[in-house]
Amino acid sequence: MTATLSRTADRLGDPADAANPLGFAALVAADERGELPAVQLGFTPELVRALGGRDLGLVLGRALAPALSGLPRPAGYAFLREEPLRARPVDGALLLDGQVHATGPGALLLTVELAGTARYLLLPAELRPPAGPFYRTPGLRGCRPHRLAFTGHRVPADALLPGPADPARAARLLAGATLGALDTQLRTTLRFAEQRELYGRPVTALPSARAALAEAFTDLLIADCCLARGTAATVEQLVPVLVREAGHRLALLLGARSYLREGEHAIFQKHQRDLTTLAALRGPLHQPGARLAEQAAQACRLVQQQSADPFRSAPHWLAAALHRLAGLGDPTARAPHPHDLPPNDSPAARAERDQLLLDELRRRQRPATSPS
Amino acid sequence: MKSAVAQLVECFDRGLGDPHDPLQIFSFARCQELDEREEFPTEICQRLDGLGLARRYVPAALGGELHSYEELAALVRLVARRDLTVAVAHVGTFLGAASVWLAGRPEQAAQLAREVEAGSVVSLALSEREHGSDLLANRVRTSGGEDWYRIAGEKWLIGNASRGQLVCVLARTEPVGGPRGFSLLLVDKRRLAPGSYRCLPAVRTVGIRGADISGIEFREAEVPADALVGAAGTGLETVLKCLQLTRTLCGALSLGTADHALRLAVRNSATGANPALAGAYADLLVAEAVTLVAARAVHALPGELSVASAAVKAFVPTLVEELIADLARELGPALLLAEPTEADSFQKLERDHHIMSIFDGNTAVNLNALVNQFDALARGYRRARVDQAGLAAATTLSDPLPAADTSRLALFSRHGSSLVQSLPAALAELTDPHFAPLAAALAEQAEQLHTEMAELRPSAREVPAMAYELARRYTVLFAAAGCVQLWLHNRTADDSPFWQHGDWLRAALIRLLGQLGAGSGELPADLVAELTERLRHQHKAGRLFSLLDCQLEESA
Ligand SMILES: Cc1cc2nc3c(=O)[nH]c(=O)nc-3n(C[C@H](O)[C@H](O)[C@H](O)COP(=O)(O)OP(=O)(O)OC[C@H]3O[C@@H](n4cnc5c(N)ncnc54)[C@H](O)[C@@H]3O)c2cc1C
């Protein structure tokens, strides 16, 4: 699996290469201009996560629609605005009613409700209604999110794609893309913390910094397990919270660099703004409760039991994940299932776990010369 | 109840005009446009000067109008609730000048006072590209002669470094460095030899985009020896005391942003009781209470400001950041997806506010400052050491404040925190049945936290991660103590049920217990209804969102 992942990532080129249009420098520059990077790629589902690590705008504005629908060409994606978008058949055509938040300038993949089923519809660029106001969003500037209102808007019936829409799959792909972004944020922050010296030592020598990195990594691991083995609810409601909180913790660690739109860490803030904007486009979210935390814990246990990978099959990260989830669910009941938690949650045990997580992070940080 | 500073605040806001009126210089629309162009708010800053804000940065003893930090904090909040970028840009001059107020020679201070009153901009240059919080690692250095210093090296990420006429620089005056190896120099850029310094290009930032965040490089820039602020070798000590004042004021910057966020949330939410709004309002009132008490503590409990300032700087920005995130989550797209027709946008203040937990000592550094004082805090708590007179002065709003005596500021508070150490006794006064469970829970939290603090034996070098969590809980307790004392000392001055029954205090304690993990933090329906109603009422009436009454120049 690692081998496939690194091969898909290879297609995107070296992120540190200033000449790579999908490198961080070019992506940040494109964002500053309010443009999407111009790249020719086949947008497969496998690529979405790696692409999220580069530019969520590209995911929404170009890649998500083909990855979801199997269409050969890039298209933008639209989020529902409270009510579903309704389609009515009228003499060989369809009439659309409702409003969406749209991304990207060209063709647009819409999820419409037709006779009680959710379907995909590809709206060609030339059939778009006039774009409503463009939002003043903090991020996703390249795909220029805007409102699109349909009132009895006529489209040919063949714009409808065969088969039902799959919102759960869309949520999964999108969640994967946000994990790609978080992964980049984590790598960026780790690099900073290893290189920056404070009090005569690298920042990673500070136990609190190590804990912050380990916590963010734990959130990423939990989110990964939710995607691999979790319920749809964990993917849709818990993963965004984990991504947000991990990003927040990493921003604090990155300090002033998390606030700069230039320099070698600038990709961090771009992802941060993009993630905030994406969360707004998706609509209100509620703080996850104990039930979701338990579902995520179950997903983590399954991954740990069934993995052949030496890190994933080891108990340390699972202990970290279970403690984290216990704190997430209900703050008044810090430990839901005592028998699930390792008995020892002393500061020393936590420090040891932090160290092991950090070791793994560092191992992953090294350029993968050979697939492991 | 009106606070003593309400009149000043109301008058100042009247001078600024209705922020919803795009024809006003300091309008929401103007701030939005400036942000989009990343342009410095020059005209707005001039307007603030015209209304005398810069004079408020100059201590009364030097002929200025800084009579109290309570007043200054109230004015800073008032500016920040319109626009944080403007507030950061303008208040920077206080940051730059404060070290001279604390340690400068009388003529030096008097001259700087005249400069500031005349509108000169002063910045404080501590940070360097490769050295952030670790001031002892700073490299900018001087060489010296009989009556001059030459400064060499670069300061980077400095507010107003390019625009400012004066810059207060922390430099290594002893090559070996060390706690006594640094000095502060007040550099007048206008008097430097051409070519001996260079302002660095503006840095593009996520928020406060219009502010001048840049840097300055000195190339053997020669300044007269009397540029020294205080004795050679006292730079670090002076800076750390200066930061106690500015970190306290950071509470007001964040609080103003919370006002702004909540105002947009009220405008964009349906009518009726609303738990998200009520919770955010309760949090705002907590932030107000703790900022108010800390600002008064500059006068009333100066020897304890090392605790109060660190608690405020770690607590208030974090709380407000969460308040903003909560509102964004609960009210969702309506807030973050602003349409260009709106003159005022949530996403801007959200971006702007992230700076609050980064600069002027980031959250970790402030928590660390508390950890370093755990010994004294735990001991003071056990012995219930309380400076009763100071505590009463800090919390009784109708009492006039003594003049600020900054010579009493100390790097460590020997006796801990009167506010927190008086908490057990104060909680015992909350006998009313609707307080009893909250008071009991809080007393238990206080006990347990101080036990854990006393057990922690961190070495200065190896502070365990959990120490920061203890310090975070301490800041929550500090805020709770501020709320309880504020209520106890002022409840008779206001006959509304909000004050008489202590409804706001009940809401505050519920929220704070939630932050301590000793409750859900959710407000009961009666408080949700009451708080939402009061919030909407204050909004409709154009009042400040506050425990107190303060009329703003604002249409709903
Ligand atoms: C917009 C802006 C305006 C600014 N204005 C000014 C200004 O006017 N004047 C000025 O001098 N500076 C200014 N700064 C610099 C600012 O104060 C720096 O952020 C500060 O010096 C800290 O540096 P750093 O953020 O790079 O983090 P660092 O100090 O390098 O810290 C890196 C990481 O280590 C952690 N850390 C540091 N110390 C500890 C500790 N003791 N315990 C645990 N963790 C710790 C931090 O939390 C952070 O996560 C400004 C910065 C910005 C972004």
XYZ file of C-alpha atoms in Angstrom, chain B residues 37 83 266-267 311 343 360 388 428:
9
model
C -5.652 45.843 -0.610
C -10.778 46.206 13.606
C -26.027 37.993 16.307
C -26.675 39.743 13.022
C -2.666 34.052 32.850
C -19.212 45.529 4.722
C 3.893 39.076 22.420
C -6.643 42.052 50.970
C -17.501 29.942 50.808
